[in-house]
Short mmCIF file of C-alpha atoms in Angstrom, two decimals:
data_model
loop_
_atom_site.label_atom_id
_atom_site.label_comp_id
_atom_site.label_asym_id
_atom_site.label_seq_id
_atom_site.Cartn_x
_atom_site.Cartn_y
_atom_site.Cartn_z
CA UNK D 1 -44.49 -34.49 -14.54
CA UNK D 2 -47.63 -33.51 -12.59
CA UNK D 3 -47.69 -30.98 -9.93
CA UNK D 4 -48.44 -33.32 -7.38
CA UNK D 5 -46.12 -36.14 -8.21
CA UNK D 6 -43.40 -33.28 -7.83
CA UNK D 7 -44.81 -32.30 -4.35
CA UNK D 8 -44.37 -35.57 -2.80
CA UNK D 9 -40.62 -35.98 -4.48
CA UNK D 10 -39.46 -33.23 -3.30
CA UNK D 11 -41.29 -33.09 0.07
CA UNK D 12 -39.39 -37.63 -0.12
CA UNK D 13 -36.49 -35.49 -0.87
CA UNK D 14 -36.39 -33.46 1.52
CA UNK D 15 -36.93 -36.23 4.74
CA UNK D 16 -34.24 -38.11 3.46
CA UNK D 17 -32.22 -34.90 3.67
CA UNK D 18 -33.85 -34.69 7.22
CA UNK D 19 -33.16 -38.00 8.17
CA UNK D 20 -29.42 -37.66 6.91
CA UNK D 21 -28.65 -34.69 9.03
CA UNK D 22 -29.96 -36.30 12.22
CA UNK D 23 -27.70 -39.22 11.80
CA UNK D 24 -25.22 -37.19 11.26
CA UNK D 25 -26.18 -34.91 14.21
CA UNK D 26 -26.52 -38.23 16.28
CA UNK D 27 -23.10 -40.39 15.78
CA UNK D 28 -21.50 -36.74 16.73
CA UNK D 29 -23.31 -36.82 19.53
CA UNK D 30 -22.75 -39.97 20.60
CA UNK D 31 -19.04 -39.76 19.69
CA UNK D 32 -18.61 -36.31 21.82
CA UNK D 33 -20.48 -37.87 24.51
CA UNK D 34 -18.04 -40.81 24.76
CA UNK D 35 -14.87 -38.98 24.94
CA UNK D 36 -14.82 -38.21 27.64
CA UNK D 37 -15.33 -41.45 29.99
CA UNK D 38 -12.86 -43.11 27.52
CA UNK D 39 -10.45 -40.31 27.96
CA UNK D 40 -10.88 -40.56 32.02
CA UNK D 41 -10.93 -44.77 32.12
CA UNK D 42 -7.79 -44.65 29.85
CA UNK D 43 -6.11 -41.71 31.83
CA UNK D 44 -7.01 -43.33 35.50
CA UNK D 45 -5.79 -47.05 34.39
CA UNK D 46 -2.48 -45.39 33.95
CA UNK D 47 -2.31 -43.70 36.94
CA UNK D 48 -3.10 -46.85 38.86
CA UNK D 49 -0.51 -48.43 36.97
CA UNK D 50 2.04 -45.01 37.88
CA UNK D 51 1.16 -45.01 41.57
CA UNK D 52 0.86 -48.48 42.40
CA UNK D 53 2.78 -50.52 39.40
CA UNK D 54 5.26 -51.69 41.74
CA UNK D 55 2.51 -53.48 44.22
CA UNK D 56 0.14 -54.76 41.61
CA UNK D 57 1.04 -58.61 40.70
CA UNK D 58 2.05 -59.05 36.67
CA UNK D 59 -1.86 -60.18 36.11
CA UNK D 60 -3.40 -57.39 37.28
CA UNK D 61 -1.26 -54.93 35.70
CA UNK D 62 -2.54 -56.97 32.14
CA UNK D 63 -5.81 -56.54 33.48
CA UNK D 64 -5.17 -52.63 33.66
CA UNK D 65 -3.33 -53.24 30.21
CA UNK D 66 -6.70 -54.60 28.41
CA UNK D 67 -8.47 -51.83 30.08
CA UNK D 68 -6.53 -48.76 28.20
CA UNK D 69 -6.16 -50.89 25.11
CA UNK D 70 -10.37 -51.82 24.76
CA UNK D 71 -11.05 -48.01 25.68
CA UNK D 72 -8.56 -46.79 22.67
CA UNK D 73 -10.33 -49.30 20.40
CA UNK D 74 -13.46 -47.85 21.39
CA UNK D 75 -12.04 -44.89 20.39
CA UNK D 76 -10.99 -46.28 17.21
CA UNK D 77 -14.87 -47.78 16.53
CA UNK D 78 -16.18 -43.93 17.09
CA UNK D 79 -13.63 -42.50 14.47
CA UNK D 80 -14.98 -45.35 11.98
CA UNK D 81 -18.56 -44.19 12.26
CA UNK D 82 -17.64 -40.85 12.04
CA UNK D 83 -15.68 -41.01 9.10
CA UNK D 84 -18.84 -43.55 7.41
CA UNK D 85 -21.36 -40.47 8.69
CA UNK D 86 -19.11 -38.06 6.82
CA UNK D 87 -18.86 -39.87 3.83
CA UNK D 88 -22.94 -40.06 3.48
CA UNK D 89 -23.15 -35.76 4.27
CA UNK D 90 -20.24 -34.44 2.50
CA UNK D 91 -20.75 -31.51 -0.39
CA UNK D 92 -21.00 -33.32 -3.46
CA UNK D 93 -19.77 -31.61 -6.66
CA UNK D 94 -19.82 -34.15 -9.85
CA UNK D 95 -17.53 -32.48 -12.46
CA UNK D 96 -15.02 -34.34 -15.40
CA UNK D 97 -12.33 -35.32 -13.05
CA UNK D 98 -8.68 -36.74 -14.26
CA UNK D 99 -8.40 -40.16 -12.88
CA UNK D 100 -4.35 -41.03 -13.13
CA UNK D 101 -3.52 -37.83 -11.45
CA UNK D 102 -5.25 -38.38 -8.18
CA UNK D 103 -4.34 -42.59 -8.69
CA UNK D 104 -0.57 -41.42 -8.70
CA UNK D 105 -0.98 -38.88 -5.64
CA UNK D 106 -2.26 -41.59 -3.28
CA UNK D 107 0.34 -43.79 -4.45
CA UNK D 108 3.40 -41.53 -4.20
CA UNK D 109 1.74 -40.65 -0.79
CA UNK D 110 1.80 -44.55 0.50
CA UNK D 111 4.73 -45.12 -0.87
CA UNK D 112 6.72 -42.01 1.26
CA UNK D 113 5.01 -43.55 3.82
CA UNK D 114 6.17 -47.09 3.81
CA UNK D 115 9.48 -46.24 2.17
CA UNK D 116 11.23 -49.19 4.07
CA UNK D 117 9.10 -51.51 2.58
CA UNK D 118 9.58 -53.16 -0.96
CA UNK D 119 6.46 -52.44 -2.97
CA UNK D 120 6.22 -52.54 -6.68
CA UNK D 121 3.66 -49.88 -7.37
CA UNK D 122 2.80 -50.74 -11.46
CA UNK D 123 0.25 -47.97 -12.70
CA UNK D 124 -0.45 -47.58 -16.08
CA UNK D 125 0.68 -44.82 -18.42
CA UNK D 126 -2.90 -43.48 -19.06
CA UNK D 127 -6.44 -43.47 -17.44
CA UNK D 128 -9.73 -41.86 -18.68
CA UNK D 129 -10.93 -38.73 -17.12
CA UNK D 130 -14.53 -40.17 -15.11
CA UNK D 131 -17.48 -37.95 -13.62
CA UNK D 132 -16.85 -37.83 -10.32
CA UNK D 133 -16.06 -35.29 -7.52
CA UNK D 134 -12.26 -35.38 -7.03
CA UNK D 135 -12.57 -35.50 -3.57
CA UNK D 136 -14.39 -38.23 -2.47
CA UNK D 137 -13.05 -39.76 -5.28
CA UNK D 138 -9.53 -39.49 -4.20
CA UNK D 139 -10.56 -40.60 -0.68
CA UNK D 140 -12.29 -43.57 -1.93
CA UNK D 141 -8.95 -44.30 -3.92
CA UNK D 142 -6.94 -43.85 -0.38
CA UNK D 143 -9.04 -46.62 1.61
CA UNK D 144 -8.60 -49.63 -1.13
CA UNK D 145 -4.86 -48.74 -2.30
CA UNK D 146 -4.19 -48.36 1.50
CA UNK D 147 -6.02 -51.72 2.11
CA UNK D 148 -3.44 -53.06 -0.66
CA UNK D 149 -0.53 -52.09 1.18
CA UNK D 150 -1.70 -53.09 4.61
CA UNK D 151 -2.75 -56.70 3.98
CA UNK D 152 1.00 -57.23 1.66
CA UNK D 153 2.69 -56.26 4.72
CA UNK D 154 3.68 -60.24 5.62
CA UNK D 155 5.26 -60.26 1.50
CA UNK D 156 8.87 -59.62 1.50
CA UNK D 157 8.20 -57.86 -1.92
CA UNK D 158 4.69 -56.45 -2.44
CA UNK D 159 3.10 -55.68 -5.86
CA UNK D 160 0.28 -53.55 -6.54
CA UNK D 161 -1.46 -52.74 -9.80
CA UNK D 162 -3.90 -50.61 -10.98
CA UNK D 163 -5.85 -51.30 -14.52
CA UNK D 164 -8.32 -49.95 -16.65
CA UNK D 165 -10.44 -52.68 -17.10
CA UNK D 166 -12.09 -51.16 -19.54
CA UNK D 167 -13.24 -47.18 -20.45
CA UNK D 168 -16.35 -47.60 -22.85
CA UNK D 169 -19.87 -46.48 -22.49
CA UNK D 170 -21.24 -45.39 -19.09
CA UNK D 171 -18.63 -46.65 -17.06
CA UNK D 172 -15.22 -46.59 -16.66
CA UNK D 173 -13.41 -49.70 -14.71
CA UNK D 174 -10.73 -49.91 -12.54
CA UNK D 175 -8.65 -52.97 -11.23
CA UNK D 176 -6.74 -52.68 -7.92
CA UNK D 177 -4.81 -56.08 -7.30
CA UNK D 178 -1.97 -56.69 -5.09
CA UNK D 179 -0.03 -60.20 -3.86
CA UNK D 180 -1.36 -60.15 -0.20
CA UNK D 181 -2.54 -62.14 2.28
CA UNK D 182 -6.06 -62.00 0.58
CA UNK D 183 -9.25 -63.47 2.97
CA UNK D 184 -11.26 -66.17 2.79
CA UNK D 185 -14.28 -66.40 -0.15
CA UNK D 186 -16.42 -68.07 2.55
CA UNK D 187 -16.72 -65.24 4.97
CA UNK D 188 -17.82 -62.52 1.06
CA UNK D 189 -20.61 -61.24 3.37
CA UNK D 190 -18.60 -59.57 5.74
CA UNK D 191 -16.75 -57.54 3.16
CA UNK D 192 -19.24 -54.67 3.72
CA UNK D 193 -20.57 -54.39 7.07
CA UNK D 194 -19.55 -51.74 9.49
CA UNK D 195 -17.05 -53.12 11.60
CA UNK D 196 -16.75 -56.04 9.15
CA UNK D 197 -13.08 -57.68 9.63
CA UNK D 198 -11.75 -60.73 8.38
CA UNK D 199 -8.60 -60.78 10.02
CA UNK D 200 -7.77 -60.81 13.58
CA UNK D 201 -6.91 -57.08 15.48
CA UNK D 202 -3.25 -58.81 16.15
CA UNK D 203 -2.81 -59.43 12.47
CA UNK D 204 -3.89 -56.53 10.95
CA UNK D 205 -4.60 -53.15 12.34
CA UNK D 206 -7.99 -51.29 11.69
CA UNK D 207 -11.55 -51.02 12.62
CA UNK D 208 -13.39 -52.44 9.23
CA UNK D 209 -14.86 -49.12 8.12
CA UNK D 210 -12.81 -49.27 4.97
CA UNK D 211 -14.61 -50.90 2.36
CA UNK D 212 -18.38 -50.01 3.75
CA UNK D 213 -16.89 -46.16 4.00
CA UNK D 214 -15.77 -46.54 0.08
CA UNK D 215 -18.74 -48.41 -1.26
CA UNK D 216 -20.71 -45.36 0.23
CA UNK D 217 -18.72 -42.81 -1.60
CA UNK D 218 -18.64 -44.23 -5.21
CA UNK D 219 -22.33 -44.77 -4.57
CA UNK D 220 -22.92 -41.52 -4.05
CA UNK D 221 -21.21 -40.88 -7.19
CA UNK D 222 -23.39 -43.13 -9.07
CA UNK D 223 -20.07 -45.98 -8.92
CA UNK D 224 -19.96 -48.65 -7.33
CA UNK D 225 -16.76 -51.21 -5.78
CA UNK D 226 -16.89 -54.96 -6.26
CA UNK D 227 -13.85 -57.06 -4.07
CA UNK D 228 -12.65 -60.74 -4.59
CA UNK D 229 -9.96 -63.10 -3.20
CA UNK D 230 -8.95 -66.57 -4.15
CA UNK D 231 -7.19 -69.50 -1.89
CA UNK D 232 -4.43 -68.69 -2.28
CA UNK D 233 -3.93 -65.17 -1.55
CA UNK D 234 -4.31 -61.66 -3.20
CA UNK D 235 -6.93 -59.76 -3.71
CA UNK D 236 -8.68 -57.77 -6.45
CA UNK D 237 -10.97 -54.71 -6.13
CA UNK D 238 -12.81 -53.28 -9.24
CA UNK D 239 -14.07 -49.52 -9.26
CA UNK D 240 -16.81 -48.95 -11.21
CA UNK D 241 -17.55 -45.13 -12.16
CA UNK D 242 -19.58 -43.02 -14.40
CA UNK D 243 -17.62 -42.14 -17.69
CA UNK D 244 -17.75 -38.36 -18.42
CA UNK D 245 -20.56 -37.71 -20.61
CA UNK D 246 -20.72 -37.02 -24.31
CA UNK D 247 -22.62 -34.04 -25.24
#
């Protein structure tokens, strides 16, 4: 490569660097900034509602209702975007990295979590090691089986699986498939836009950072994540990510 071709990659190189620091800089700022009036509106609406509950009519005390509950979904937007800034910044380290281990870890995790629910985890008895950095990686696991066992909460018994599609050449696939509610085909579009929801805030709990906040992670480890639903429920998420390389 010639001298000056390398010049203006790595000078490319190193805006984009620039460019990712000040958006990181900037939704921290912004999110600090914010804090604190939604901290105030949501600690002031209660007052009024402490000091004066018993004179306020039943419709104004909903009105003072919707007022804390929009300012802690604010709150809830500004955690979104910071978690999608992180996922764009964080230290990368691409390494051979066991994939069952960290696919049973998140599991066993969910699972303690929603031990009163019925959920048939089925994992299989072996998975490739991929190149990836275990960290992301397992946080990029988190969001989708944690998507799984959100939107099976309406099954009496859940079931979640996770296959190995396949494991040859320069990619290794995963399947992720549950028995949920599933979404609508129509409304694909939406899968992976910030703030992107497909189910109603009274249905389902959750901002719609999820997918977008994945997708960003297994890009940046040269992966990718593909989602589908049919009519009639369930839904299927593939993982694609580099295999480890031969040398």
């Amino acid at each position: 490569m010639d001298e000056p071709k390398e010049r203006r990659i790595a000078a490319l190189e190193a805006e984009l660097a620039s460019v990712r620091t000040e958006m990181q800089q900037l939704v921290q700022t912004v999110s600090h900034d914010l804090r604190a009036p939604l901290r105030h509106i949501v600690s002031f609406a209660r007052l009024v509602e402490e000091d004066a509950g018993e004179q306020l009519s039943p419709e104004v005390l909903g009105f003072l209702s919707t007022i804390t509950d929009s300012a802690n979904h604010l709150g809830a937007l500004l955690d979104g975007l910071l978690v999608l800034s992180r996922a764009g910044t964080a230290p990368l380290q691409l390494e051979p990295t066991p994939t069952l281990p960290l696919v049973k870890e998140v599991c066993a995790a969910l699972a303690q979590q929603h031990a009163q629910r019925s959920i048939d985890w089925q994992l299989p008895s072996v998975l490739p090691d991929v190149w990836a950095d275990g960290v992301l990686l397992r946080q990029a696991l988190n969001h989708v089986l944690g998507n799984a066992v959100k939107f099976t909460t309406p099954r009496a018994h859940a079931v979640i699986a996770v296959s190995l599609l396949g494991g040859e050449g320069a990619n290794t696939v995963l399947e992720i498939a549950d028995n949920g509610v599933g979404y609508n085909p129509a409304h694909q579009d939406k899968l992976f836009r910030v703030f992107g929801r497909l189910h109603g805030p009274r249905d389902f709990e959750g901002v719609g950072v999820g997918l977008v906040t994945t997708r960003k992670l297994l890009q940046r480890m040269g992966g990718m994540v593909d989602c589908e639903s049919g009519p009639s429920g369930g839904c299927r998420v593939v993982i694609r990510l580099p295999s480890v390389p031969f040398h």
